[in-house]
Amino acid sequence: MPELDAKTLAYINLYAVLGALENLCEIDEEAKKLASRKKPVSVGFEVKNGPSATLTFQEGKCTLSEGCENCTIKLPFASCEKFNGLIAGTVTPVPSKGFLHVGFLLKSFTKLTDRLTRYLKASPEDLADPSFKEKSTTLMFFVIAAALSQIGNEDPIGRFSASNIVDGIVQLSIQGGPCIGIRVKDHRMETVKRRPKKPRARMEFGSMDLARRLFDGEVNSVACIGTGDIRMGGMISMVDNINRILDRVSLYLA
């Protein structure tokens, strides 16, 4: 297996994987209940020589923001490897701030991340439920879309592909499902979790079922473009380079 960059993986784990808690709270009723707090509580992650961001929970919603200066609970990590260990379940963090709110961390936050894991690593039994499968596929789409930008910004091979993308927005969507924009400016990428107004290029998966089979590696994206199951438009060179970065996503999220 190709060697993965620990710093890139840390950015993916924070902005793409934990960042998907935003979307989980939008589509899952149990998650909304766990995030239902009148007063906001926020969990900040500060990774030495890596990413820093805060997840804020209030009134059934979750919001991800950069930095953690104003967080309620702060979790420091001495390295990207240590933070990746948290996501892998091999590292237990010790808060440097917010001990009075540790109950939220141990109960509600842990239940939220467990629920997210259930969707992202769904069992065949869970996927037999069409509603669960659609939510699982939607969350996988948001994780992949967010990971794209982190790889384009941090991974050496991803940065090379990003260096060939002109400024503008690439729209990624699933027909009848979620839609996002990848904003590119000076070869830096940002995933915006809403439908863009004026994309320069587009790529759309023909159905939720097709997207699922692509995410699970059951079908080939090039073949799907040939059959028209994946539709592209606008400045195709932008989509071509996004697709090259997509190839790296599966390595990091494996």
mmCIF file of N, CA and C in Angstrom, residues 101-160:
data_model
loop_
_atom_site.group_PDB
_atom_site.id
_atom_site.type_symbol
_atom_site.label_atom_id
_atom_site.label_comp_id
_atom_site.label_asym_id
_atom_site.label_seq_id
_atom_site.Cartn_x
_atom_site.Cartn_y
_atom_site.Cartn_z
ATOM 1 N N HIS A 101 -17.111 20.230 31.290
ATOM 2 C CA HIS A 101 -17.978 19.779 30.197
ATOM 3 C C HIS A 101 -17.582 18.409 29.653
ATOM 4 N N VAL A 102 -16.735 17.709 30.394
ATOM 5 C CA VAL A 102 -16.261 16.401 29.931
ATOM 6 C C VAL A 102 -17.426 15.419 29.769
ATOM 7 N N GLY A 103 -18.488 15.627 30.532
ATOM 8 C CA GLY A 103 -19.670 14.766 30.413
ATOM 9 C C GLY A 103 -20.224 14.768 29.001
ATOM 10 N N PHE A 104 -20.248 15.956 28.361
ATOM 11 C CA PHE A 104 -20.721 16.045 26.970
ATOM 12 C C PHE A 104 -19.799 15.247 26.051
ATOM 13 N N LEU A 105 -18.482 15.370 26.294
ATOM 14 C CA LEU A 105 -17.502 14.679 25.465
ATOM 15 C C LEU A 105 -17.659 13.169 25.561
ATOM 16 N N LEU A 106 -17.832 12.682 26.783
ATOM 17 C CA LEU A 106 -17.896 11.238 27.015
ATOM 18 C C LEU A 106 -19.238 10.628 26.629
ATOM 19 N N LYS A 107 -20.291 11.436 26.689
ATOM 20 C CA LYS A 107 -21.625 10.890 26.394
ATOM 21 C C LYS A 107 -22.111 11.303 25.009
ATOM 22 N N SER A 108 -22.602 12.525 24.875
ATOM 23 C CA SER A 108 -23.229 12.951 23.619
ATOM 24 C C SER A 108 -22.265 12.913 22.436
ATOM 25 N N PHE A 109 -21.055 13.473 22.615
ATOM 26 C CA PHE A 109 -20.120 13.533 21.495
ATOM 27 C C PHE A 109 -19.696 12.131 21.055
ATOM 28 N N THR A 110 -19.439 11.263 22.022
ATOM 29 C CA THR A 110 -19.051 9.884 21.683
ATOM 30 C C THR A 110 -20.178 9.162 20.953
ATOM 31 N N LYS A 111 -21.419 9.382 21.404
ATOM 32 C CA LYS A 111 -22.567 8.758 20.722
ATOM 33 C C LYS A 111 -22.717 9.285 19.298
ATOM 34 N N LEU A 112 -22.442 10.582 19.104
ATOM 35 C CA LEU A 112 -22.506 11.168 17.759
ATOM 36 C C LEU A 112 -21.458 10.549 16.838
ATOM 37 N N THR A 113 -20.228 10.425 17.324
ATOM 38 C CA THR A 113 -19.173 9.855 16.475
ATOM 39 C C THR A 113 -19.427 8.364 16.214
ATOM 40 N N ASP A 114 -19.989 7.659 17.201
ATOM 41 C CA ASP A 114 -20.335 6.248 16.999
ATOM 42 C C ASP A 114 -21.418 6.115 15.925
ATOM 43 N N ARG A 115 -22.367 7.046 15.960
ATOM 44 C CA ARG A 115 -23.457 7.012 14.975
ATOM 45 C C ARG A 115 -22.913 7.310 13.578
ATOM 46 N N LEU A 116 -21.994 8.271 13.489
ATOM 47 C CA LEU A 116 -21.370 8.592 12.208
ATOM 48 C C LEU A 116 -20.616 7.376 11.672
ATOM 49 N N THR A 117 -19.864 6.711 12.540
ATOM 50 C CA THR A 117 -19.112 5.518 12.130
ATOM 51 C C THR A 117 -20.042 4.440 11.602
ATOM 52 N N ARG A 118 -21.204 4.300 12.233
ATOM 53 C CA ARG A 118 -22.152 3.283 11.776
ATOM 54 C C ARG A 118 -22.601 3.555 10.337
ATOM 55 N N TYR A 119 -22.790 4.825 10.009
ATOM 56 C CA TYR A 119 -23.183 5.177 8.638
ATOM 57 C C TYR A 119 -22.029 5.018 7.654
ATOM 58 N N LEU A 120 -20.822 5.429 8.061
ATOM 59 C CA LEU A 120 -19.688 5.409 7.140
ATOM 60 C C LEU A 120 -19.105 4.007 6.958
ATOM 61 N N LYS A 121 -19.280 3.153 7.947
ATOM 62 C CA LYS A 121 -18.809 1.767 7.835
ATOM 63 C C LYS A 121 -19.997 0.835 8.033
ATOM 64 N N ALA A 122 -20.983 1.016 7.176
ATOM 65 C CA ALA A 122 -22.271 0.331 7.335
ATOM 66 C C ALA A 122 -22.165 -1.179 7.110
ATOM 67 N N SER A 123 -22.940 -1.908 7.895
ATOM 68 C CA SER A 123 -23.001 -3.358 7.745
ATOM 69 C C SER A 123 -23.991 -3.702 6.629
ATOM 70 N N PRO A 124 -23.873 -4.892 6.045
ATOM 71 C CA PRO A 124 -24.840 -5.315 5.014
ATOM 72 C C PRO A 124 -26.283 -5.281 5.534
ATOM 73 N N GLU A 125 -26.450 -5.579 6.835
ATOM 74 C CA GLU A 125 -27.805 -5.564 7.422
ATOM 75 C C GLU A 125 -28.376 -4.153 7.432
ATOM 76 N N ASP A 126 -27.544 -3.165 7.820
ATOM 77 C CA ASP A 126 -28.001 -1.774 7.820
ATOM 78 C C ASP A 126 -28.326 -1.296 6.405
ATOM 79 N N LEU A 127 -27.494 -1.697 5.450
ATOM 80 C CA LEU A 127 -27.677 -1.242 4.067
ATOM 81 C C LEU A 127 -28.889 -1.876 3.393
ATOM 82 N N ALA A 128 -29.454 -2.903 4.026
ATOM 83 C CA ALA A 128 -30.682 -3.507 3.491
ATOM 84 C C ALA A 128 -31.869 -2.561 3.651
ATOM 85 N N ASP A 129 -31.730 -1.583 4.549
ATOM 86 C CA ASP A 129 -32.766 -0.568 4.760
ATOM 87 C C ASP A 129 -32.517 0.575 3.771
ATOM 88 N N PRO A 130 -33.417 0.807 2.802
ATOM 89 C CA PRO A 130 -33.186 1.838 1.776
ATOM 90 C C PRO A 130 -32.944 3.230 2.356
ATOM 91 N N SER A 131 -33.661 3.575 3.433
ATOM 92 C CA SER A 131 -33.500 4.891 4.046
ATOM 93 C C SER A 131 -32.106 5.038 4.649
ATOM 94 N N PHE A 132 -31.660 4.005 5.349
ATOM 95 C CA PHE A 132 -30.317 4.024 5.942
ATOM 96 C C PHE A 132 -29.260 4.102 4.847
ATOM 97 N N LYS A 133 -29.446 3.334 3.782
ATOM 98 C CA LYS A 133 -28.477 3.310 2.690
ATOM 99 C C LYS A 133 -28.340 4.686 2.042
ATOM 100 N N GLU A 134 -29.465 5.388 1.872
ATOM 101 C CA GLU A 134 -29.415 6.722 1.269
ATOM 102 C C GLU A 134 -28.667 7.701 2.168
ATOM 103 N N LYS A 135 -28.946 7.643 3.475
ATOM 104 C CA LYS A 135 -28.238 8.523 4.410
ATOM 105 C C LYS A 135 -26.750 8.190 4.451
ATOM 106 N N SER A 136 -26.428 6.912 4.445
ATOM 107 C CA SER A 136 -25.036 6.474 4.460
ATOM 108 C C SER A 136 -24.294 6.980 3.221
ATOM 109 N N THR A 137 -24.935 6.849 2.060
ATOM 110 C CA THR A 137 -24.322 7.291 0.804
ATOM 111 C C THR A 137 -24.153 8.811 0.796
ATOM 112 N N THR A 138 -25.141 9.528 1.309
ATOM 113 C CA THR A 138 -25.072 10.990 1.392
ATOM 114 C C THR A 138 -23.892 11.425 2.257
ATOM 115 N N LEU A 139 -23.737 10.788 3.414
ATOM 116 C CA LEU A 139 -22.627 11.143 4.309
ATOM 117 C C LEU A 139 -21.274 10.800 3.683
ATOM 118 N N MET A 140 -21.205 9.665 2.982
ATOM 119 C CA MET A 140 -19.967 9.297 2.298
ATOM 120 C C MET A 140 -19.616 10.344 1.236
ATOM 121 N N PHE A 141 -20.628 10.843 0.529
ATOM 122 C CA PHE A 141 -20.422 11.875 -0.486
ATOM 123 C C PHE A 141 -19.796 13.122 0.144
ATOM 124 N N PHE A 142 -20.332 13.564 1.286
ATOM 125 C CA PHE A 142 -19.800 14.764 1.936
ATOM 126 C C PHE A 142 -18.377 14.537 2.451
ATOM 127 N N VAL A 143 -18.100 13.348 2.973
ATOM 128 C CA VAL A 143 -16.737 13.041 3.443
ATOM 129 C C VAL A 143 -15.751 13.083 2.275
ATOM 130 N N ILE A 144 -16.124 12.427 1.172
ATOM 131 C CA ILE A 144 -15.258 12.384 -0.010
ATOM 132 C C ILE A 144 -15.043 13.786 -0.576
ATOM 133 N N ALA A 145 -16.125 14.572 -0.634
ATOM 134 C CA ALA A 145 -16.035 15.932 -1.183
ATOM 135 C C ALA A 145 -15.112 16.807 -0.339
ATOM 136 N N ALA A 146 -15.200 16.685 0.979
ATOM 137 C CA ALA A 146 -14.331 17.465 1.868
ATOM 138 C C ALA A 146 -12.891 16.964 1.802
ATOM 139 N N ALA A 147 -12.724 15.643 1.689
ATOM 140 C CA ALA A 147 -11.378 15.064 1.603
ATOM 141 C C ALA A 147 -10.659 15.512 0.338
ATOM 142 N N LEU A 148 -11.403 15.702 -0.734
ATOM 143 C CA LEU A 148 -10.820 16.169 -1.997
ATOM 144 C C LEU A 148 -9.977 17.429 -1.798
ATOM 145 N N SER A 149 -10.570 18.406 -1.114
ATOM 146 C CA SER A 149 -9.866 19.679 -0.917
ATOM 147 C C SER A 149 -8.653 19.520 -0.014
ATOM 148 N N GLN A 150 -8.764 18.699 1.020
ATOM 149 C CA GLN A 150 -7.632 18.505 1.929
ATOM 150 C C GLN A 150 -6.466 17.836 1.209
ATOM 151 N N ILE A 151 -6.760 16.882 0.346
ATOM 152 C CA ILE A 151 -5.704 16.197 -0.416
ATOM 153 C C ILE A 151 -5.096 17.151 -1.442
ATOM 154 N N GLY A 152 -5.958 17.953 -2.085
ATOM 155 C CA GLY A 152 -5.459 18.929 -3.054
ATOM 156 C C GLY A 152 -4.571 19.985 -2.418
ATOM 157 N N ASN A 153 -4.779 20.259 -1.139
ATOM 158 C CA ASN A 153 -3.996 21.285 -0.441
ATOM 159 C C ASN A 153 -2.767 20.735 0.285
ATOM 160 N N GLU A 154 -2.832 19.486 0.740
ATOM 161 C CA GLU A 154 -1.784 18.975 1.641
ATOM 162 C C GLU A 154 -0.965 17.819 1.073
ATOM 163 N N ASP A 155 -1.567 16.927 0.328
ATOM 164 C CA ASP A 155 -0.869 15.742 -0.176
ATOM 165 C C ASP A 155 0.039 16.119 -1.353
ATOM 166 N N PRO A 156 1.300 15.693 -1.365
ATOM 167 C CA PRO A 156 2.218 16.095 -2.436
ATOM 168 C C PRO A 156 1.699 15.775 -3.844
ATOM 169 N N ILE A 157 1.145 14.582 -4.032
ATOM 170 C CA ILE A 157 0.616 14.212 -5.353
ATOM 171 C C ILE A 157 -0.658 15.005 -5.646
ATOM 172 N N GLY A 158 -1.494 15.194 -4.623
ATOM 173 C CA GLY A 158 -2.719 15.972 -4.787
ATOM 174 C C GLY A 158 -2.418 17.425 -5.141
ATOM 175 N N ARG A 159 -1.374 17.977 -4.527
ATOM 176 C CA ARG A 159 -1.005 19.371 -4.804
ATOM 177 C C ARG A 159 -0.578 19.547 -6.259
ATOM 178 N N PHE A 160 0.072 18.533 -6.812
ATOM 179 C CA PHE A 160 0.473 18.621 -8.218
ATOM 180 C C PHE A 160 -0.762 18.728 -9.118
#
